[in-house]
Amino acid sequence: MDALQQLAADAAPQEICGILLGVENRVTGHIPTTNISPSPERHFEIDPAQLIQAERTMREGGAAILGYYHSHPLGNVRPSSTDAESAAADGRLWLIVNGTDAALWRAVPNGEIFGRFDKVAMDCLLID
Ligand SMILES: [Zn+2]
């Protein structure tokens, strides 16, 4: 989480984005990806080539893709309506950070936020 918040703060006012890796409900790592959106101050779009590579690594026995992260440099860590429109209801996690705060969401059918996201409780554990 510290690493993600640092990336988000360093990239502001542009949004960062990437892939969350882990096991079951525990995020254990992340892959920063290029934000290829033409307006990265307001939107994000994960480079599809990097996403395909991560999917391939997962199929070959690597860490599972639990979801995605991106930043909202202006602060609000709730999903935007644009986030909801671009999210598949695939049960994956969406972590939104702003440099200091963070919130975790799951993309589901009929979610409480814009019909697409439910909030997910989150604990950060320090692991030696
Ligand atoms: Zn967003």
mmCIF file of N, CA and C and ligand atoms in Angstrom:
data_model
loop_
_atom_site.group_PDB
_atom_site.id
_atom_site.type_symbol
_atom_site.label_atom_id
_atom_site.label_comp_id
_atom_site.label_asym_id
_atom_site.label_seq_id
_atom_site.Cartn_x
_atom_site.Cartn_y
_atom_site.Cartn_z
ATOM 1 N N MET A 1 0.831 -1.201 0.000
ATOM 2 C CA MET A 1 0.000 0.000 0.000
ATOM 3 C C MET A 1 0.867 1.253 0.000
ATOM 4 N N ASP A 2 1.933 1.240 0.797
ATOM 5 C CA ASP A 2 2.833 2.401 0.798
ATOM 6 C C ASP A 2 3.402 2.653 -0.594
ATOM 7 N N ALA A 3 3.782 1.574 -1.274
ATOM 8 C CA ALA A 3 4.362 1.712 -2.615
ATOM 9 C C ALA A 3 3.347 2.296 -3.585
ATOM 10 N N LEU A 4 2.095 1.836 -3.503
ATOM 11 C CA LEU A 4 1.058 2.342 -4.404
ATOM 12 C C LEU A 4 0.774 3.812 -4.129
ATOM 13 N N GLN A 5 0.698 4.174 -2.849
ATOM 14 C CA GLN A 5 0.423 5.579 -2.529
ATOM 15 C C GLN A 5 1.560 6.481 -3.021
ATOM 16 N N GLN A 6 2.785 5.979 -2.925
ATOM 17 C CA GLN A 6 3.924 6.767 -3.419
ATOM 18 C C GLN A 6 3.852 6.936 -4.931
ATOM 19 N N LEU A 7 3.521 5.839 -5.634
ATOM 20 C CA LEU A 7 3.375 5.924 -7.093
ATOM 21 C C LEU A 7 2.287 6.928 -7.459
ATOM 22 N N ALA A 8 1.166 6.872 -6.730
ATOM 23 C CA ALA A 8 0.051 7.779 -7.025
ATOM 24 C C ALA A 8 0.456 9.228 -6.791
ATOM 25 N N ALA A 9 1.146 9.486 -5.692
ATOM 26 C CA ALA A 9 1.550 10.859 -5.373
ATOM 27 C C ALA A 9 2.553 11.375 -6.401
ATOM 28 N N ASP A 10 3.484 10.514 -6.794
ATOM 29 C CA ASP A 10 4.510 10.936 -7.749
ATOM 30 C C ASP A 10 3.921 11.247 -9.126
ATOM 31 N N ALA A 11 2.863 10.496 -9.504
ATOM 32 C CA ALA A 11 2.303 10.639 -10.853
ATOM 33 C C ALA A 11 1.284 11.767 -10.952
ATOM 34 N N ALA A 12 0.722 12.218 -9.816
ATOM 35 C CA ALA A 12 -0.300 13.265 -9.857
ATOM 36 C C ALA A 12 0.230 14.462 -10.639
ATOM 37 N N PRO A 13 -0.591 15.117 -11.472
ATOM 38 C CA PRO A 13 -2.055 14.989 -11.564
ATOM 39 C C PRO A 13 -2.537 13.871 -12.491
ATOM 40 N N GLN A 14 -1.628 13.018 -12.965
ATOM 41 C CA GLN A 14 -2.090 11.931 -13.811
ATOM 42 C C GLN A 14 -2.464 10.725 -12.951
ATOM 43 N N GLU A 15 -3.380 9.923 -13.454
ATOM 44 C CA GLU A 15 -3.790 8.704 -12.764
ATOM 45 C C GLU A 15 -2.787 7.586 -13.052
ATOM 46 N N ILE A 16 -2.497 6.805 -12.017
ATOM 47 C CA ILE A 16 -1.731 5.581 -12.219
ATOM 48 C C ILE A 16 -2.715 4.414 -12.301
ATOM 49 N N CYS A 17 -2.210 3.292 -12.818
ATOM 50 C CA CYS A 17 -3.043 2.093 -12.853
ATOM 51 C C CYS A 17 -2.152 0.862 -12.862
ATOM 52 N N GLY A 18 -2.749 -0.248 -12.488
ATOM 53 C CA GLY A 18 -1.991 -1.486 -12.479
ATOM 54 C C GLY A 18 -2.848 -2.661 -12.069
ATOM 55 N N ILE A 19 -2.181 -3.772 -11.861
ATOM 56 C CA ILE A 19 -2.827 -5.059 -11.618
ATOM 57 C C ILE A 19 -2.486 -5.524 -10.213
ATOM 58 N N LEU A 20 -3.505 -6.031 -9.508
ATOM 59 C CA LEU A 20 -3.305 -6.583 -8.162
ATOM 60 C C LEU A 20 -3.146 -8.093 -8.249
ATOM 61 N N LEU A 21 -2.107 -8.606 -7.612
ATOM 62 C CA LEU A 21 -1.830 -10.046 -7.605
ATOM 63 C C LEU A 21 -2.025 -10.584 -6.200
ATOM 64 N N GLY A 22 -2.350 -11.874 -6.119
ATOM 65 C CA GLY A 22 -2.469 -12.437 -4.787
ATOM 66 C C GLY A 22 -3.029 -13.838 -4.790
ATOM 67 N N VAL A 23 -3.482 -14.214 -3.600
ATOM 68 C CA VAL A 23 -4.038 -15.542 -3.366
ATOM 69 C C VAL A 23 -5.351 -15.375 -2.613
ATOM 70 N N GLU A 24 -6.396 -16.008 -3.113
ATOM 71 C CA GLU A 24 -7.724 -15.891 -2.512
ATOM 72 C C GLU A 24 -8.055 -14.421 -2.287
ATOM 73 N N ASN A 25 -8.255 -13.990 -1.043
ATOM 74 C CA ASN A 25 -8.620 -12.587 -0.815
ATOM 75 C C ASN A 25 -7.446 -11.748 -0.335
ATOM 76 N N ARG A 26 -6.220 -12.257 -0.474
ATOM 77 C CA ARG A 26 -5.065 -11.511 0.016
ATOM 78 C C ARG A 26 -4.231 -10.994 -1.149
ATOM 79 N N VAL A 27 -4.162 -9.670 -1.252
ATOM 80 C CA VAL A 27 -3.310 -9.055 -2.263
ATOM 81 C C VAL A 27 -1.882 -9.109 -1.749
ATOM 82 N N THR A 28 -0.997 -9.674 -2.540
ATOM 83 C CA THR A 28 0.395 -9.819 -2.111
ATOM 84 C C THR A 28 1.373 -9.083 -3.016
ATOM 85 N N GLY A 29 0.886 -8.539 -4.102
ATOM 86 C CA GLY A 29 1.793 -7.839 -4.997
ATOM 87 C C GLY A 29 1.027 -7.053 -6.038
ATOM 88 N N HIS A 30 1.753 -6.308 -6.823
ATOM 89 C CA HIS A 30 1.108 -5.512 -7.870
ATOM 90 C C HIS A 30 2.054 -5.338 -9.043
ATOM 91 N N ILE A 31 1.463 -5.120 -10.197
ATOM 92 C CA ILE A 31 2.229 -4.834 -11.412
ATOM 93 C C ILE A 31 1.811 -3.459 -11.907
ATOM 94 N N PRO A 32 2.703 -2.469 -11.814
ATOM 95 C CA PRO A 32 2.354 -1.165 -12.395
ATOM 96 C C PRO A 32 2.225 -1.309 -13.913
ATOM 97 N N THR A 33 1.214 -0.684 -14.490
ATOM 98 C CA THR A 33 1.044 -0.712 -15.940
ATOM 99 C C THR A 33 0.970 0.709 -16.466
ATOM 100 N N THR A 34 1.169 0.834 -17.763
ATOM 101 C CA THR A 34 1.094 2.142 -18.403
ATOM 102 C C THR A 34 -0.357 2.576 -18.529
ATOM 103 N N ASN A 35 -0.633 3.823 -18.152
ATOM 104 C CA ASN A 35 -1.958 4.395 -18.366
ATOM 105 C C ASN A 35 -1.998 4.942 -19.785
ATOM 106 N N ILE A 36 -2.689 4.223 -20.677
ATOM 107 C CA ILE A 36 -2.701 4.629 -22.087
ATOM 108 C C ILE A 36 -3.898 5.518 -22.426
ATOM 109 N N SER A 37 -4.659 5.950 -21.419
ATOM 110 C CA SER A 37 -5.777 6.852 -21.702
ATOM 111 C C SER A 37 -5.266 8.131 -22.356
ATOM 112 N N PRO A 38 -5.995 8.636 -23.363
ATOM 113 C CA PRO A 38 -5.599 9.932 -23.959
ATOM 114 C C PRO A 38 -5.772 11.102 -22.997
ATOM 115 N N SER A 39 -6.542 10.936 -21.931
ATOM 116 C CA SER A 39 -6.671 12.009 -20.930
ATOM 117 C C SER A 39 -6.363 11.435 -19.544
ATOM 118 N N PRO A 40 -5.088 11.169 -19.268
ATOM 119 C CA PRO A 40 -4.708 10.475 -18.031
ATOM 120 C C PRO A 40 -4.919 11.297 -16.766
ATOM 121 N N GLU A 41 -5.260 12.594 -16.900
ATOM 122 C CA GLU A 41 -5.598 13.374 -15.713
ATOM 123 C C GLU A 41 -7.000 13.022 -15.212
ATOM 124 N N ARG A 42 -7.805 12.425 -16.074
ATOM 125 C CA ARG A 42 -9.188 12.176 -15.696
ATOM 126 C C ARG A 42 -9.600 10.715 -15.819
ATOM 127 N N HIS A 43 -8.811 9.933 -16.546
ATOM 128 C CA HIS A 43 -9.209 8.544 -16.795
ATOM 129 C C HIS A 43 -7.978 7.649 -16.752
ATOM 130 N N PHE A 44 -8.244 6.357 -16.716
ATOM 131 C CA PHE A 44 -7.137 5.423 -16.878
ATOM 132 C C PHE A 44 -7.573 4.291 -17.786
ATOM 133 N N GLU A 45 -6.579 3.729 -18.437
ATOM 134 C CA GLU A 45 -6.800 2.555 -19.272
ATOM 135 C C GLU A 45 -5.519 1.737 -19.216
ATOM 136 N N ILE A 46 -5.637 0.535 -18.679
ATOM 137 C CA ILE A 46 -4.467 -0.332 -18.555
ATOM 138 C C ILE A 46 -4.026 -0.772 -19.950
ATOM 139 N N ASP A 47 -2.739 -0.704 -20.201
ATOM 140 C CA ASP A 47 -2.187 -1.159 -21.477
ATOM 141 C C ASP A 47 -2.595 -2.623 -21.689
ATOM 142 N N PRO A 48 -3.390 -2.912 -22.734
ATOM 143 C CA PRO A 48 -3.890 -4.281 -22.905
ATOM 144 C C PRO A 48 -2.779 -5.308 -23.076
ATOM 145 N N ALA A 49 -1.663 -4.903 -23.664
ATOM 146 C CA ALA A 49 -0.560 -5.864 -23.834
ATOM 147 C C ALA A 49 -0.029 -6.306 -22.475
ATOM 148 N N GLN A 50 0.032 -5.366 -21.516
ATOM 149 C CA GLN A 50 0.512 -5.711 -20.176
ATOM 150 C C GLN A 50 -0.502 -6.587 -19.444
ATOM 151 N N LEU A 51 -1.776 -6.347 -19.705
ATOM 152 C CA LEU A 51 -2.813 -7.177 -19.085
ATOM 153 C C LEU A 51 -2.763 -8.602 -19.644
ATOM 154 N N ILE A 52 -2.603 -8.708 -20.938
ATOM 155 C CA ILE A 52 -2.511 -10.038 -21.566
ATOM 156 C C ILE A 52 -1.301 -10.785 -21.014
ATOM 157 N N GLN A 53 -0.196 -10.081 -20.857
ATOM 158 C CA GLN A 53 1.013 -10.725 -20.321
ATOM 159 C C GLN A 53 0.771 -11.239 -18.900
ATOM 160 N N ALA A 54 0.081 -10.447 -18.092
ATOM 161 C CA ALA A 54 -0.199 -10.873 -16.720
ATOM 162 C C ALA A 54 -1.153 -12.069 -16.700
ATOM 163 N N GLU A 55 -2.146 -12.061 -17.598
ATOM 164 C CA GLU A 55 -3.076 -13.202 -17.688
ATOM 165 C C GLU A 55 -2.311 -14.462 -18.085
ATOM 166 N N ARG A 56 -1.379 -14.321 -19.009
ATOM 167 C CA ARG A 56 -0.593 -15.462 -19.470
ATOM 168 C C ARG A 56 0.260 -16.010 -18.328
ATOM 169 N N THR A 57 0.895 -15.102 -17.579
ATOM 170 C CA THR A 57 1.731 -15.534 -16.458
ATOM 171 C C THR A 57 0.893 -16.274 -15.420
ATOM 172 N N MET A 58 -0.339 -15.777 -15.188
ATOM 173 C CA MET A 58 -1.225 -16.435 -14.232
ATOM 174 C C MET A 58 -1.553 -17.844 -14.710
ATOM 175 N N ARG A 59 -1.892 -17.995 -15.991
ATOM 176 C CA ARG A 59 -2.244 -19.321 -16.514
ATOM 177 C C ARG A 59 -1.071 -20.287 -16.416
ATOM 178 N N GLU A 60 0.142 -19.744 -16.471
ATOM 179 C CA GLU A 60 1.325 -20.603 -16.407
ATOM 180 C C GLU A 60 1.723 -20.897 -14.964
ATOM 181 N N GLY A 61 0.852 -20.536 -14.018
ATOM 182 C CA GLY A 61 1.100 -20.896 -12.630
ATOM 183 C C GLY A 61 1.612 -19.777 -11.757
ATOM 184 N N GLY A 62 1.635 -18.566 -12.290
ATOM 185 C CA GLY A 62 2.068 -17.418 -11.486
ATOM 186 C C GLY A 62 0.964 -16.957 -10.552
ATOM 187 N N ALA A 63 1.213 -15.862 -9.867
ATOM 188 C CA ALA A 63 0.224 -15.311 -8.932
ATOM 189 C C ALA A 63 -1.069 -14.987 -9.669
ATOM 190 N N ALA A 64 -2.188 -15.163 -8.970
ATOM 191 C CA ALA A 64 -3.491 -14.880 -9.564
ATOM 192 C C ALA A 64 -3.726 -13.379 -9.668
ATOM 193 N N ILE A 65 -4.446 -12.992 -10.695
ATOM 194 C CA ILE A 65 -4.878 -11.593 -10.822
ATOM 195 C C ILE A 65 -6.153 -11.425 -10.009
ATOM 196 N N LEU A 66 -6.061 -10.662 -8.915
ATOM 197 C CA LEU A 66 -7.239 -10.442 -8.069
ATOM 198 C C LEU A 66 -8.037 -9.233 -8.522
ATOM 199 N N GLY A 67 -7.388 -8.333 -9.246
ATOM 200 C CA GLY A 67 -8.107 -7.146 -9.675
ATOM 201 C C GLY A 67 -7.139 -6.089 -10.166
ATOM 202 N N TYR A 68 -7.567 -4.848 -9.982
ATOM 203 C CA TYR A 68 -6.864 -3.715 -10.585
ATOM 204 C C TYR A 68 -6.785 -2.580 -9.570
ATOM 205 N N TYR A 69 -5.846 -1.688 -9.785
ATOM 206 C CA TYR A 69 -5.825 -0.468 -8.978
ATOM 207 C C TYR A 69 -5.663 0.726 -9.895
ATOM 208 N N HIS A 70 -6.148 1.848 -9.446
ATOM 209 C CA HIS A 70 -5.854 3.112 -10.114
ATOM 210 C C HIS A 70 -5.980 4.226 -9.097
ATOM 211 N N SER A 71 -5.552 5.407 -9.494
ATOM 212 C CA SER A 71 -5.578 6.530 -8.561
ATOM 213 C C SER A 71 -6.582 7.581 -9.007
ATOM 214 N N HIS A 72 -7.071 8.310 -8.026
ATOM 215 C CA HIS A 72 -7.884 9.503 -8.250
ATOM 216 C C HIS A 72 -7.098 10.663 -7.659
ATOM 217 N N PRO A 73 -6.291 11.355 -8.470
ATOM 218 C CA PRO A 73 -5.406 12.398 -7.928
ATOM 219 C C PRO A 73 -6.157 13.514 -7.216
ATOM 220 N N LEU A 74 -7.436 13.730 -7.561
ATOM 221 C CA LEU A 74 -8.184 14.810 -6.930
ATOM 222 C C LEU A 74 -8.812 14.392 -5.607
ATOM 223 N N GLY A 75 -8.678 13.121 -5.237
ATOM 224 C CA GLY A 75 -9.003 12.806 -3.859
ATOM 225 C C GLY A 75 -10.020 11.733 -3.569
ATOM 226 N N ASN A 76 -11.203 11.795 -4.207
ATOM 227 C CA ASN A 76 -12.282 10.886 -3.805
ATOM 228 C C ASN A 76 -11.961 9.454 -4.226
ATOM 229 N N VAL A 77 -11.935 8.551 -3.263
ATOM 230 C CA VAL A 77 -11.552 7.169 -3.577
ATOM 231 C C VAL A 77 -12.768 6.276 -3.835
ATOM 232 N N ARG A 78 -13.922 6.912 -4.071
ATOM 233 C CA ARG A 78 -15.081 6.145 -4.545
ATOM 234 C C ARG A 78 -14.978 5.964 -6.055
ATOM 235 N N PRO A 79 -15.515 4.850 -6.581
ATOM 236 C CA PRO A 79 -15.510 4.673 -8.040
ATOM 237 C C PRO A 79 -16.325 5.782 -8.709
ATOM 238 N N SER A 80 -15.866 6.211 -9.868
ATOM 239 C CA SER A 80 -16.621 7.185 -10.654
ATOM 240 C C SER A 80 -17.620 6.437 -11.531
ATOM 241 N N SER A 81 -18.548 7.199 -12.127
ATOM 242 C CA SER A 81 -19.492 6.555 -13.051
ATOM 243 C C SER A 81 -18.745 5.966 -14.240
ATOM 244 N N THR A 82 -17.645 6.625 -14.641
ATOM 245 C CA THR A 82 -16.838 6.079 -15.732
ATOM 246 C C THR A 82 -16.207 4.752 -15.327
ATOM 247 N N ASP A 83 -15.735 4.668 -14.082
ATOM 248 C CA ASP A 83 -15.198 3.395 -13.589
ATOM 249 C C ASP A 83 -16.260 2.305 -13.708
ATOM 250 N N ALA A 84 -17.493 2.630 -13.313
ATOM 251 C CA ALA A 84 -18.561 1.635 -13.344
ATOM 252 C C ALA A 84 -18.859 1.188 -14.767
ATOM 253 N N GLU A 85 -18.820 2.156 -15.692
ATOM 254 C CA GLU A 85 -19.104 1.806 -17.088
ATOM 255 C C GLU A 85 -18.029 0.909 -17.672
ATOM 256 N N SER A 86 -16.788 1.080 -17.214
ATOM 257 C CA SER A 86 -15.696 0.321 -17.814
ATOM 258 C C SER A 86 -15.400 -0.980 -17.071
ATOM 259 N N ALA A 87 -16.074 -1.211 -15.950
ATOM 260 C CA ALA A 87 -15.788 -2.409 -15.160
ATOM 261 C C ALA A 87 -16.685 -3.563 -15.571
ATOM 262 N N ALA A 88 -16.075 -4.703 -15.822
ATOM 263 C CA ALA A 88 -16.864 -5.922 -16.015
ATOM 264 C C ALA A 88 -17.306 -6.425 -14.643
ATOM 265 N N ALA A 89 -18.502 -6.992 -14.583
ATOM 266 C CA ALA A 89 -19.015 -7.524 -13.309
ATOM 267 C C ALA A 89 -18.444 -8.914 -13.089
ATOM 268 N N ASP A 90 -17.123 -8.958 -12.921
ATOM 269 C CA ASP A 90 -16.411 -10.237 -12.913
ATOM 270 C C ASP A 90 -15.932 -10.648 -11.527
ATOM 271 N N GLY A 91 -16.359 -9.882 -10.495
ATOM 272 C CA GLY A 91 -15.965 -10.240 -9.136
ATOM 273 C C GLY A 91 -14.552 -9.814 -8.769
ATOM 274 N N ARG A 92 -13.845 -9.186 -9.692
ATOM 275 C CA ARG A 92 -12.489 -8.752 -9.357
ATOM 276 C C ARG A 92 -12.519 -7.492 -8.483
ATOM 277 N N LEU A 93 -11.401 -7.287 -7.793
ATOM 278 C CA LEU A 93 -11.258 -6.153 -6.887
ATOM 279 C C LEU A 93 -10.806 -4.908 -7.643
ATOM 280 N N TRP A 94 -11.300 -3.788 -7.181
ATOM 281 C CA TRP A 94 -10.841 -2.489 -7.686
ATOM 282 C C TRP A 94 -10.360 -1.688 -6.474
ATOM 283 N N LEU A 95 -9.070 -1.435 -6.434
ATOM 284 C CA LEU A 95 -8.492 -0.602 -5.385
ATOM 285 C C LEU A 95 -8.291 0.805 -5.935
ATOM 286 N N ILE A 96 -8.792 1.797 -5.203
ATOM 287 C CA ILE A 96 -8.612 3.192 -5.619
ATOM 288 C C ILE A 96 -7.818 3.907 -4.537
ATOM 289 N N VAL A 97 -6.732 4.554 -4.949
ATOM 290 C CA VAL A 97 -5.866 5.274 -4.019
ATOM 291 C C VAL A 97 -5.773 6.729 -4.460
ATOM 292 N N ASN A 98 -5.382 7.602 -3.533
ATOM 293 C CA ASN A 98 -5.235 9.016 -3.913
ATOM 294 C C ASN A 98 -3.933 9.620 -3.393
ATOM 295 N N GLY A 99 -3.035 8.774 -2.939
ATOM 296 C CA GLY A 99 -1.777 9.272 -2.393
ATOM 297 C C GLY A 99 -1.730 9.168 -0.882
ATOM 298 N N THR A 100 -2.918 9.151 -0.249
ATOM 299 C CA THR A 100 -2.983 8.983 1.210
ATOM 300 C C THR A 100 -4.072 7.992 1.605
ATOM 301 N N ASP A 101 -5.265 8.189 1.067
ATOM 302 C CA ASP A 101 -6.381 7.288 1.386
ATOM 303 C C ASP A 101 -6.516 6.205 0.323
ATOM 304 N N ALA A 102 -7.265 5.164 0.706
ATOM 305 C CA ALA A 102 -7.532 4.084 -0.232
ATOM 306 C C ALA A 102 -8.872 3.462 0.102
ATOM 307 N N ALA A 103 -9.529 2.906 -0.901
ATOM 308 C CA ALA A 103 -10.745 2.132 -0.680
ATOM 309 C C ALA A 103 -10.772 0.990 -1.675
ATOM 310 N N LEU A 104 -11.385 -0.100 -1.231
ATOM 311 C CA LEU A 104 -11.403 -1.319 -2.027
ATOM 312 C C LEU A 104 -12.841 -1.652 -2.399
ATOM 313 N N TRP A 105 -13.033 -2.051 -3.647
ATOM 314 C CA TRP A 105 -14.366 -2.310 -4.194
ATOM 315 C C TRP A 105 -14.325 -3.619 -4.967
ATOM 316 N N ARG A 106 -15.481 -4.245 -5.095
ATOM 317 C CA ARG A 106 -15.567 -5.437 -5.919
ATOM 318 C C ARG A 106 -16.585 -5.191 -7.030
ATOM 319 N N ALA A 107 -16.191 -5.507 -8.257
ATOM 320 C CA ALA A 107 -17.060 -5.302 -9.420
ATOM 321 C C ALA A 107 -18.038 -6.464 -9.522
ATOM 322 N N VAL A 108 -19.305 -6.153 -9.318
ATOM 323 C CA VAL A 108 -20.341 -7.190 -9.274
ATOM 324 C C VAL A 108 -21.568 -6.724 -10.070
ATOM 325 N N PRO A 109 -22.426 -7.666 -10.454
ATOM 326 C CA PRO A 109 -23.717 -7.251 -11.021
ATOM 327 C C PRO A 109 -24.554 -6.614 -9.915
ATOM 328 N N ASN A 110 -25.282 -5.569 -10.215
ATOM 329 C CA ASN A 110 -26.196 -4.947 -9.245
ATOM 330 C C ASN A 110 -25.482 -4.457 -7.983
ATOM 331 N N GLY A 111 -24.301 -3.873 -8.145
ATOM 332 C CA GLY A 111 -23.574 -3.349 -6.998
ATOM 333 C C GLY A 111 -24.247 -2.103 -6.433
ATOM 334 N N GLU A 112 -23.846 -1.729 -5.216
ATOM 335 C CA GLU A 112 -24.488 -0.594 -4.538
ATOM 336 C C GLU A 112 -24.035 0.752 -5.105
ATOM 337 N N ILE A 113 -22.853 0.790 -5.746
ATOM 338 C CA ILE A 113 -22.341 2.025 -6.326
ATOM 339 C C ILE A 113 -22.472 1.951 -7.845
ATOM 340 N N PHE A 114 -23.281 2.821 -8.416
ATOM 341 C CA PHE A 114 -23.521 2.849 -9.864
ATOM 342 C C PHE A 114 -23.899 1.482 -10.408
ATOM 343 N N GLY A 115 -24.502 0.648 -9.585
ATOM 344 C CA GLY A 115 -24.933 -0.664 -10.049
ATOM 345 C C GLY A 115 -23.811 -1.633 -10.334
ATOM 346 N N ARG A 116 -22.578 -1.282 -9.944
ATOM 347 C CA ARG A 116 -21.458 -2.108 -10.356
ATOM 348 C C ARG A 116 -20.467 -2.456 -9.233
ATOM 349 N N PHE A 117 -20.392 -1.632 -8.184
ATOM 350 C CA PHE A 117 -19.367 -1.882 -7.172
ATOM 351 C C PHE A 117 -19.977 -2.039 -5.778
ATOM 352 N N ASP A 118 -19.469 -3.019 -5.042
ATOM 353 C CA ASP A 118 -19.726 -3.127 -3.611
ATOM 354 C C ASP A 118 -18.432 -2.818 -2.869
ATOM 355 N N LYS A 119 -18.552 -2.126 -1.735
ATOM 356 C CA LYS A 119 -17.366 -1.840 -0.935
ATOM 357 C C LYS A 119 -16.881 -3.113 -0.246
ATOM 358 N N VAL A 120 -15.572 -3.240 -0.134
ATOM 359 C CA VAL A 120 -14.963 -4.409 0.483
ATOM 360 C C VAL A 120 -14.099 -3.936 1.649
ATOM 361 N N ALA A 121 -14.257 -4.585 2.802
ATOM 362 C CA ALA A 121 -13.406 -4.246 3.947
ATOM 363 C C ALA A 121 -11.964 -4.626 3.640
ATOM 364 N N MET A 122 -11.043 -3.841 4.185
ATOM 365 C CA MET A 122 -9.637 -4.022 3.823
ATOM 366 C C MET A 122 -8.780 -3.837 5.065
ATOM 367 N N ASP A 123 -7.852 -4.766 5.265
ATOM 368 C CA ASP A 123 -6.823 -4.625 6.289
ATOM 369 C C ASP A 123 -5.471 -4.647 5.607
ATOM 370 N N CYS A 124 -4.555 -3.819 6.109
ATOM 371 C CA CYS A 124 -3.182 -3.865 5.600
ATOM 372 C C CYS A 124 -2.307 -4.529 6.660
ATOM 373 N N LEU A 125 -1.617 -5.584 6.278
ATOM 374 C CA LEU A 125 -0.771 -6.334 7.198
ATOM 375 C C LEU A 125 0.688 -6.140 6.800
ATOM 376 N N LEU A 126 1.520 -5.929 7.803
ATOM 377 C CA LEU A 126 2.960 -5.894 7.540
ATOM 378 C C LEU A 126 3.496 -7.326 7.605
ATOM 379 N N ILE A 127 4.148 -7.736 6.543
ATOM 380 C CA ILE A 127 4.656 -9.109 6.465
ATOM 381 C C ILE A 127 6.176 -9.049 6.341
ATOM 382 N N ASP A 128 6.849 -9.779 7.206
ATOM 383 C CA ASP A 128 8.312 -9.790 7.183
ATOM 384 C C ASP A 128 8.832 -10.420 5.889
HETATM 385 ZN ZN ZN B 1 -11.588 5.938 -11.196
#
